[in-house]
Amino acid sequence: MTDTQPETETTVTITVDGQEFAARPGELLIDACERAGTYIPRFCYHSRMKPVGMCRMCLVEVDTGRGMALQPSCMIPVGEGMAVDTQSELTKKAQDGVLEFLLINHPLDCPVCDKGGECPLQDQTMSYGPGESRFVEEKRHYEKPIPISDTVYLDRERCILCDRCTRFAKDVAGDPLIHFQDRGNQTQVNTFPDEPFSSYFSGNTVQICPVGALTAKPYRFKARPWDLEEVESTSVSDAVGSRITVQSSRNQVLRYMGVDSDPVNWGWLSDKERFSFEAFNNEDRVTEPLARTGDELLPTSWGTALSAVGELLKTTDPSRIGFIGGSRLTNESQYAFVKLAKGVLGTDNVDAQLGDGLPAEVILGLPRATIDQACTPGGTVILLGPDPKETLGALFLRLRHAAVEDGATIIELTPHRSGLGQYAKHHLYPLAGSTAALAAALVNGTDDEVAGVSAATISAARTALQDGGPVTVIVGRASVAEGAAAIADAAVALSALPNVRFLSALHRSNVHGALDMGMSPGLLPGRTTLSDGAAASAWTAAPTSPGKSTAEMLTAAANGSLDVLVLLGADPAADFPDTGLAAKALESATVIAVDLFENTSSAYADVVLPAAAPHEAEGSFTNLEGRISKVSQKVTPPGIARADWMIAAELALHAGGDLGLESIDDIWTDIASVSAVHASIDMAVLSNNVRDGIVVDGTMAMPTASGVTAAANDAYSYRLVVSRQMYDAGTILAKSPSSANLHTGTTLRLHPLDFEKLGVAAGETVSLSSATGSIDVPVEASTDVPRGAAVVPANQGDVNVGQLIAAGDVATNVRVERQGA
């Protein structure tokens, strides 16, 4: 349950322990008392979930006009004249009794329990409990622990049946995979044998468990709470920018915990975010510069590496240098590399998006929504992008809550059913490449079938848009095999809707900060172009004409017209949609990688410079709303790795220039001088707004439609959809032991009716081929896929799906054939 009601003039007066207090109408008594400064103990109650009144720990004496009586404060809304006594003898006796009963079977293993030292049951037993037990009977015993998922362990005898984990799984995540079982004294929380707790959000149950019944495998027995130091920071695993605390011991990060930021993540994290710290502790980190000697990358000194790279950049024609990536970096490091590329070297070949994003003018030109605006009760959300459950976990939980609890209407405008599909009221599934035509029909109406969607379905969805409520379009690339222009045109068409705003769903983490800092062809810092940006006059080497995108840089490198590629936390050999083009480009160019790990692209690198990971350097992050929040340093980088902005500053000096940047404060002073959007932001402002960050405003000119169209399928072809999954073979996941084996592998999904035409059986391996390549994959039937579409996941590590895709194509047609046919 959410308590986001703002302060209003309408209040109700209640009396709490003899003191009058103005409460909000409809507010639960337990929350009102806490705002009044009186804490009522609780176990089952959680402010982000519906109350159930199970534990009875919050019993207090309440007078609603009929005399004092014990009532659970988590179930009672405040009322005018209500009187509450939280200190009466009857209240204390009730709380004492509840704790005594909870401790009948709860083991006293606090010294070995991961929750010991931060356990509400421990704390409340000391504060409100009896002090001794009258029970001498044997306690209940169970096998322990039970691994109910790859990351969560269950100690059943510790469970106090508070219902928090089961409510979260069912009501918040929509994954009812953990349940109460048995009856009476044998009641326990568990999963069914064939249904493990395989939720993307299972780690949240560990955090909200008030005892040590649920523990996280990566943290189990690693430290005690009093050994930990923590800072509040930002998760950089995806573009939501969830608020977290980073907890460490002995200069090693041991866990991330979600922080309840009301406008962002409500304290929830996806497991991918929660356990990503494991990668940064991995022994495979690059800890010193590497330079190629023959066929090997061998350690070298910073001086030697920087001198060699600086000389290369200084002596190469700027038009033949390209910078790819940067979304891993903080805002400050992005600015430093943009100033190096555009202000010192004079090249505009800079692109943070690896061919799977959208044109910068679309993201920066359309009116932007916040997450709160997208989740407005009674509003409408059009999903024109990837499945948020797979790519933006915390946003998915917010959108699900809006649909289930707040009456928001969700319209899917996607190439296949998403994780929001069961909550959506309208389902429009166009074939990839024809999305813009369907979006135009949704705005203007039609009497004909469009993109394989019936006129009746379009009309019903259009009616939902005409009720006058706010409309938010979640815009991004649902398929990396569909051209960006097709989605951009669809977004432009939807911008004609009244009262519409857009929330970006770009795949990469700090890509919005990268765009704000000018890390895109034709842009300068502050959401400005090469012609109107302040940096155009402040930087003597600022380019005057737009440079190349990632696809254009790779094409140029493959053709021999681009000599140097600098990879900023990027792995195009594995992550660019057209992997064949990427490999050819990296083979042809001199490659400089600035990264945390050696990866697929490092096999082509001539120099690898070791960078600091998140929370090994100070900085900031810009999320999909344009909200800037602080990234705090908690540990030092391993070996002699450096913060990215420091590497950029050193490279500038070795290339014959000077960024004039010696600290984070220097960078923000420099940013403010060339970006009106960021003029009022610095680290002090961010530190004063550490919980929720600062949303910065400012847009570019509205984009126009390109008018691209995809050729129609022939009778034997299918339209390829390559969608992102929560778990894939990406470097960070591969280096996280808890997540490394969670990707499912590549399986082709077709509509059941397409099986009849092909004459194949579910589970059979088929050949999937396009004009550029062929792969062999098992096939399965799914009604979540429209007829004529062939859906496969991206980057699963078993087969190279990228060889089916040609960079620049509006859509990709493929053939599905039985092996040996």
XYZ file of N, CA and C in Angstrom, residues 624-751:
384
model
N 15.879 7.584 -16.282
C 15.008 7.725 -17.449
C 14.027 8.890 -17.347
N 13.871 9.449 -16.156
C 13.028 10.639 -15.996
C 13.806 11.927 -16.223
N 15.140 11.832 -16.284
C 15.977 13.024 -16.221
C 16.288 13.395 -14.797
N 16.122 12.460 -13.858
C 16.381 12.687 -12.439
C 17.859 12.388 -12.147
N 18.577 13.383 -11.642
C 19.986 13.217 -11.313
C 20.112 12.874 -9.832
N 20.819 11.802 -9.536
C 21.039 11.390 -8.155
C 22.501 11.039 -7.951
N 22.875 10.984 -6.718
C 24.287 10.816 -6.383
C 24.706 9.354 -6.427
N 25.886 9.101 -6.965
C 26.555 7.800 -6.868
C 27.717 7.993 -5.904
N 27.698 7.263 -4.805
C 28.672 7.496 -3.741
C 29.773 6.444 -3.751
N 30.983 6.895 -3.496
C 32.096 5.955 -3.372
C 32.059 5.297 -2.002
N 32.219 3.970 -1.986
C 32.257 3.254 -0.711
C 33.570 2.507 -0.522
N 34.153 1.998 -1.599
C 35.410 1.258 -1.500
C 36.397 1.830 -2.512
N 37.631 1.436 -2.405
C 38.642 1.902 -3.346
C 38.742 0.933 -4.515
N 39.119 1.404 -5.699
C 39.250 0.507 -6.854
C 40.363 -0.508 -6.622
N 40.240 -1.678 -7.216
C 41.294 -2.688 -7.053
C 42.541 -2.327 -7.852
N 43.674 -2.779 -7.368
C 44.910 -2.533 -8.098
C 45.162 -1.059 -8.297
N 45.431 -0.684 -9.553
C 45.678 0.726 -9.881
C 44.630 1.244 -10.863
N 43.434 0.658 -10.799
C 42.329 1.159 -11.629
C 41.994 2.591 -11.222
N 41.470 3.364 -12.177
C 41.175 4.775 -11.935
C 39.743 5.094 -12.352
N 39.218 6.176 -11.785
C 37.921 6.685 -12.221
C 38.002 7.079 -13.694
N 36.931 6.871 -14.425
C 36.936 7.123 -15.873
C 37.300 8.563 -16.213
N 36.775 9.529 -15.416
C 37.049 10.922 -15.757
C 38.540 11.245 -15.610
N 39.196 10.575 -14.675
C 40.639 10.781 -14.522
C 41.388 10.262 -15.758
N 40.932 9.121 -16.296
C 41.554 8.572 -17.506
C 41.386 9.544 -18.665
N 40.181 10.121 -18.790
C 39.941 11.087 -19.865
C 40.853 12.301 -19.723
N 40.994 12.793 -18.485
C 41.836 13.974 -18.265
C 43.298 13.686 -18.612
N 43.780 12.489 -18.230
C 45.165 12.127 -18.545
C 45.370 11.944 -20.055
N 44.403 11.323 -20.719
C 44.513 11.149 -22.170
C 44.563 12.493 -22.876
N 43.783 13.453 -22.384
C 43.795 14.791 -22.997
C 45.186 15.415 -22.900
N 45.817 15.287 -21.744
C 47.160 15.845 -21.577
C 48.156 15.178 -22.517
N 48.064 13.854 -22.640
C 48.995 13.138 -23.516
C 48.692 13.369 -24.996
N 47.460 13.844 -25.279
C 47.101 14.140 -26.671
C 47.347 15.605 -27.018
N 47.961 16.348 -26.095
C 48.309 17.735 -26.379
C 47.277 18.740 -25.951
N 46.307 18.357 -25.151
C 45.281 19.276 -24.677
C 45.209 19.277 -23.160
N 44.178 19.927 -22.643
C 43.989 19.980 -21.190
C 42.512 20.193 -20.919
N 41.889 19.251 -20.232
C 40.474 19.410 -19.904
C 40.259 20.424 -18.796
N 41.289 20.692 -18.000
C 41.135 21.629 -16.887
C 40.256 21.071 -15.779
N 40.246 19.758 -15.642
C 39.381 19.103 -14.658
C 40.246 18.322 -13.673
N 40.194 18.702 -12.405
C 41.008 18.037 -11.402
C 40.183 17.442 -10.269
N 38.886 17.653 -10.287
C 38.019 17.112 -9.237
C 36.585 17.055 -9.753
N 35.736 16.368 -9.009
C 34.317 16.312 -9.366
C 33.702 17.705 -9.335
N 34.094 18.519 -8.363
C 33.563 19.884 -8.287
C 33.987 20.700 -9.502
N 35.230 20.499 -9.967
C 35.679 21.188 -11.190
C 34.797 20.812 -12.374
N 34.453 19.532 -12.447
C 33.641 19.067 -13.575
C 32.277 19.737 -13.551
N 31.656 19.813 -12.371
C 30.324 20.431 -12.315
C 30.386 21.934 -12.599
N 31.455 22.566 -12.201
C 31.625 23.985 -12.552
C 31.720 24.142 -14.061
N 32.442 23.225 -14.691
C 32.598 23.258 -16.143
C 31.278 22.951 -16.850
N 30.553 21.949 -16.332
C 29.261 21.607 -16.927
C 28.314 22.795 -16.855
N 28.276 23.454 -15.683
C 27.363 24.584 -15.504
C 27.684 25.728 -16.461
N 28.943 25.837 -16.865
C 29.315 26.938 -17.759
C 28.849 26.714 -19.195
N 28.555 25.471 -19.567
C 28.153 25.196 -20.953
C 26.755 24.586 -21.054
N 26.107 24.314 -19.926
C 24.786 23.679 -19.943
C 23.821 24.417 -19.038
N 22.871 25.100 -19.653
C 21.846 25.790 -18.861
C 20.978 24.801 -18.091
N 20.820 23.602 -18.633
C 20.009 22.582 -17.975
C 20.583 22.212 -16.619
N 21.918 22.226 -16.512
C 22.581 21.775 -15.288
C 23.169 22.918 -14.473
N 22.814 24.139 -14.796
C 23.461 25.292 -14.163
C 23.255 25.337 -12.656
N 22.152 24.789 -12.166
C 21.868 24.873 -10.732
C 22.249 23.610 -9.976
N 22.944 22.679 -10.642
C 23.279 21.400 -10.033
C 24.762 21.347 -9.700
N 25.074 20.851 -8.518
C 26.440 20.482 -8.172
C 26.375 19.392 -7.117
N 27.514 18.907 -6.656
C 27.510 17.789 -5.715
C 26.886 18.174 -4.378
N 26.988 19.435 -3.997
C 26.374 19.865 -2.739
C 24.852 19.781 -2.837
N 24.302 20.205 -3.979
C 22.851 20.118 -4.185
C 22.398 18.664 -4.170
N 23.158 17.802 -4.842
C 22.796 16.390 -4.879
C 22.907 15.761 -3.493
N 23.889 16.167 -2.706
C 24.034 15.632 -1.355
C 22.883 16.064 -0.467
N 22.355 17.261 -0.700
C 21.211 17.741 0.076
C 19.905 17.089 -0.358
N 19.899 16.463 -1.533
C 18.713 15.770 -2.047
C 19.070 14.313 -2.344
N 19.793 13.698 -1.410
C 20.375 12.391 -1.671
C 19.321 11.309 -1.854
N 18.160 11.445 -1.213
C 17.163 10.383 -1.296
C 16.461 10.341 -2.653
N 15.970 11.482 -3.128
C 15.149 11.497 -4.336
C 15.810 12.145 -5.547
N 16.956 12.783 -5.369
C 17.617 13.407 -6.497
C 16.891 14.642 -7.000
N 17.322 15.147 -8.151
C 16.786 16.371 -8.750
C 16.404 16.097 -10.199
N 15.163 16.412 -10.574
C 14.745 16.281 -11.972
C 15.095 17.572 -12.697
N 15.851 17.446 -13.794
C 16.212 18.627 -14.580
C 15.330 18.674 -15.823
N 14.880 19.874 -16.145
C 13.996 20.080 -17.283
C 14.782 20.598 -18.483
N 14.110 20.569 -19.615
C 14.726 21.086 -20.835
C 14.594 20.089 -21.961
N 14.053 20.530 -23.089
C 13.877 19.646 -24.238
C 14.447 20.299 -25.489
N 14.688 19.465 -26.480
C 15.114 19.945 -27.789
C 13.883 20.146 -28.663
N 14.104 20.490 -29.908
C 12.995 20.649 -30.847
C 12.301 19.312 -31.065
N 10.991 19.357 -31.294
C 10.223 18.139 -31.535
C 10.720 17.448 -32.799
N 10.913 16.137 -32.751
C 11.372 15.417 -33.947
C 10.265 15.285 -34.984
N 10.646 14.950 -36.188
C 9.679 14.686 -37.260
C 9.821 13.245 -37.710
N 8.771 12.725 -38.304
C 8.777 11.323 -38.742
C 9.657 11.160 -39.974
N 10.315 10.001 -40.047
C 11.182 9.720 -41.194
C 10.427 9.063 -42.336
N 9.304 8.415 -42.004
C 8.486 7.781 -43.031
C 9.012 6.455 -43.518
N 9.890 5.812 -42.747
C 10.419 4.519 -43.187
C 9.330 3.452 -43.116
N 9.396 2.487 -43.992
C 8.464 1.366 -43.977
C 9.237 0.080 -44.221
N 8.696 -0.996 -43.711
C 9.308 -2.306 -43.907
C 8.577 -3.048 -45.008
N 9.330 -3.762 -45.792
C 8.709 -4.573 -46.849
C 7.845 -5.657 -46.219
N 6.772 -6.001 -46.906
C 5.861 -7.012 -46.373
C 6.511 -8.392 -46.388
N 6.083 -9.233 -45.449
C 6.534 -10.627 -45.447
C 6.022 -11.351 -46.684
N 6.845 -12.250 -47.226
C 6.290 -13.139 -48.244
C 5.650 -14.342 -47.544
N 5.090 -15.232 -48.301
C 4.323 -16.340 -47.737
C 5.175 -17.291 -46.921
N 6.503 -17.237 -47.088
C 7.370 -18.201 -46.423
C 8.223 -17.579 -45.313
N 8.072 -16.279 -45.091
C 8.949 -15.573 -44.154
C 8.230 -15.201 -42.865
N 9.035 -15.011 -41.839
C 8.557 -14.536 -40.550
C 9.330 -13.276 -40.189
N 8.688 -12.418 -39.400
C 9.335 -11.177 -38.980
C 10.088 -11.441 -37.677
N 11.387 -11.209 -37.683
C 12.237 -11.523 -36.536
C 12.065 -10.484 -35.428
N 11.906 -10.974 -34.208
C 11.877 -10.134 -33.005
C 12.958 -10.657 -32.067
N 13.927 -9.815 -31.741
C 15.000 -10.182 -30.816
C 14.857 -9.299 -29.581
N 14.402 -9.892 -28.496
C 14.039 -9.114 -27.308
C 15.043 -9.314 -26.182
N 15.218 -8.267 -25.386
C 16.101 -8.327 -24.227
C 15.437 -9.119 -23.099
N 16.271 -9.847 -22.334
C 15.816 -10.593 -21.175
C 16.519 -10.063 -19.921
N 15.905 -10.288 -18.762
C 16.537 -9.869 -17.514
C 17.930 -10.488 -17.377
N 17.999 -11.783 -17.682
C 19.282 -12.481 -17.563
C 19.787 -12.893 -18.939
N 21.019 -12.496 -19.240
C 21.640 -12.891 -20.497
C 23.107 -13.197 -20.233
N 23.891 -13.247 -21.280
C 25.310 -13.582 -21.134
C 26.178 -12.338 -21.069
N 25.608 -11.201 -20.694
C 26.374 -9.968 -20.558
C 27.479 -10.091 -19.522
N 28.474 -9.226 -19.628
C 29.674 -9.360 -18.798
C 29.386 -9.260 -17.312
N 28.611 -8.264 -16.892
C 28.355 -8.083 -15.460
C 27.613 -9.285 -14.882
N 26.615 -9.769 -15.597
C 25.902 -10.954 -15.117
C 26.806 -12.177 -15.113
N 27.624 -12.320 -16.140
C 28.513 -13.479 -16.216
C 29.534 -13.478 -15.088
N 29.886 -12.301 -14.575
C 30.863 -12.208 -13.494
C 30.211 -12.216 -12.110
N 28.873 -12.335 -12.051
C 28.151 -12.424 -10.774
C 27.768 -13.876 -10.534
N 28.382 -14.569 -9.593
C 28.108 -15.996 -9.389
C 26.637 -16.323 -9.193
N 25.886 -15.456 -8.536
C 24.479 -15.741 -8.277
C 23.618 -15.623 -9.521
N 24.095 -14.891 -10.512
C 23.290 -14.615 -11.701
C 23.830 -15.248 -12.970
N 25.045 -15.775 -12.904
C 25.739 -16.188 -14.125
C 25.025 -17.291 -14.887
N 24.300 -18.146 -14.182
C 23.682 -19.304 -14.847
C 22.168 -19.192 -14.961
N 21.641 -17.985 -14.822
C 20.191 -17.824 -14.829
C 19.618 -17.550 -16.214
N 20.469 -17.282 -17.228
C 19.914 -17.085 -18.566
C 19.442 -18.438 -19.105
N 18.391 -18.392 -19.873
C 17.663 -19.612 -20.239
C 18.152 -20.258 -21.520
N 18.993 -19.577 -22.286
C 19.377 -20.093 -23.589
C 18.403 -19.625 -24.667
N 18.774 -19.834 -25.910
C 17.999 -19.317 -27.038
C 16.962 -20.334 -27.493
N 15.713 -19.923 -27.471
C 14.606 -20.730 -27.975
C 13.754 -19.864 -28.892
N 13.359 -20.403 -30.005
C 12.490 -19.699 -30.945
C 11.039 -19.896 -30.531
N 10.298 -18.817 -30.435
C 8.871 -18.895 -30.127
C 8.046 -18.505 -31.356
N 7.059 -19.351 -31.673
C 6.133 -19.091 -32.779
C 4.718 -19.274 -32.274
N 3.778 -18.637 -32.970
C 2.369 -18.847 -32.648
C 1.994 -20.297 -32.966
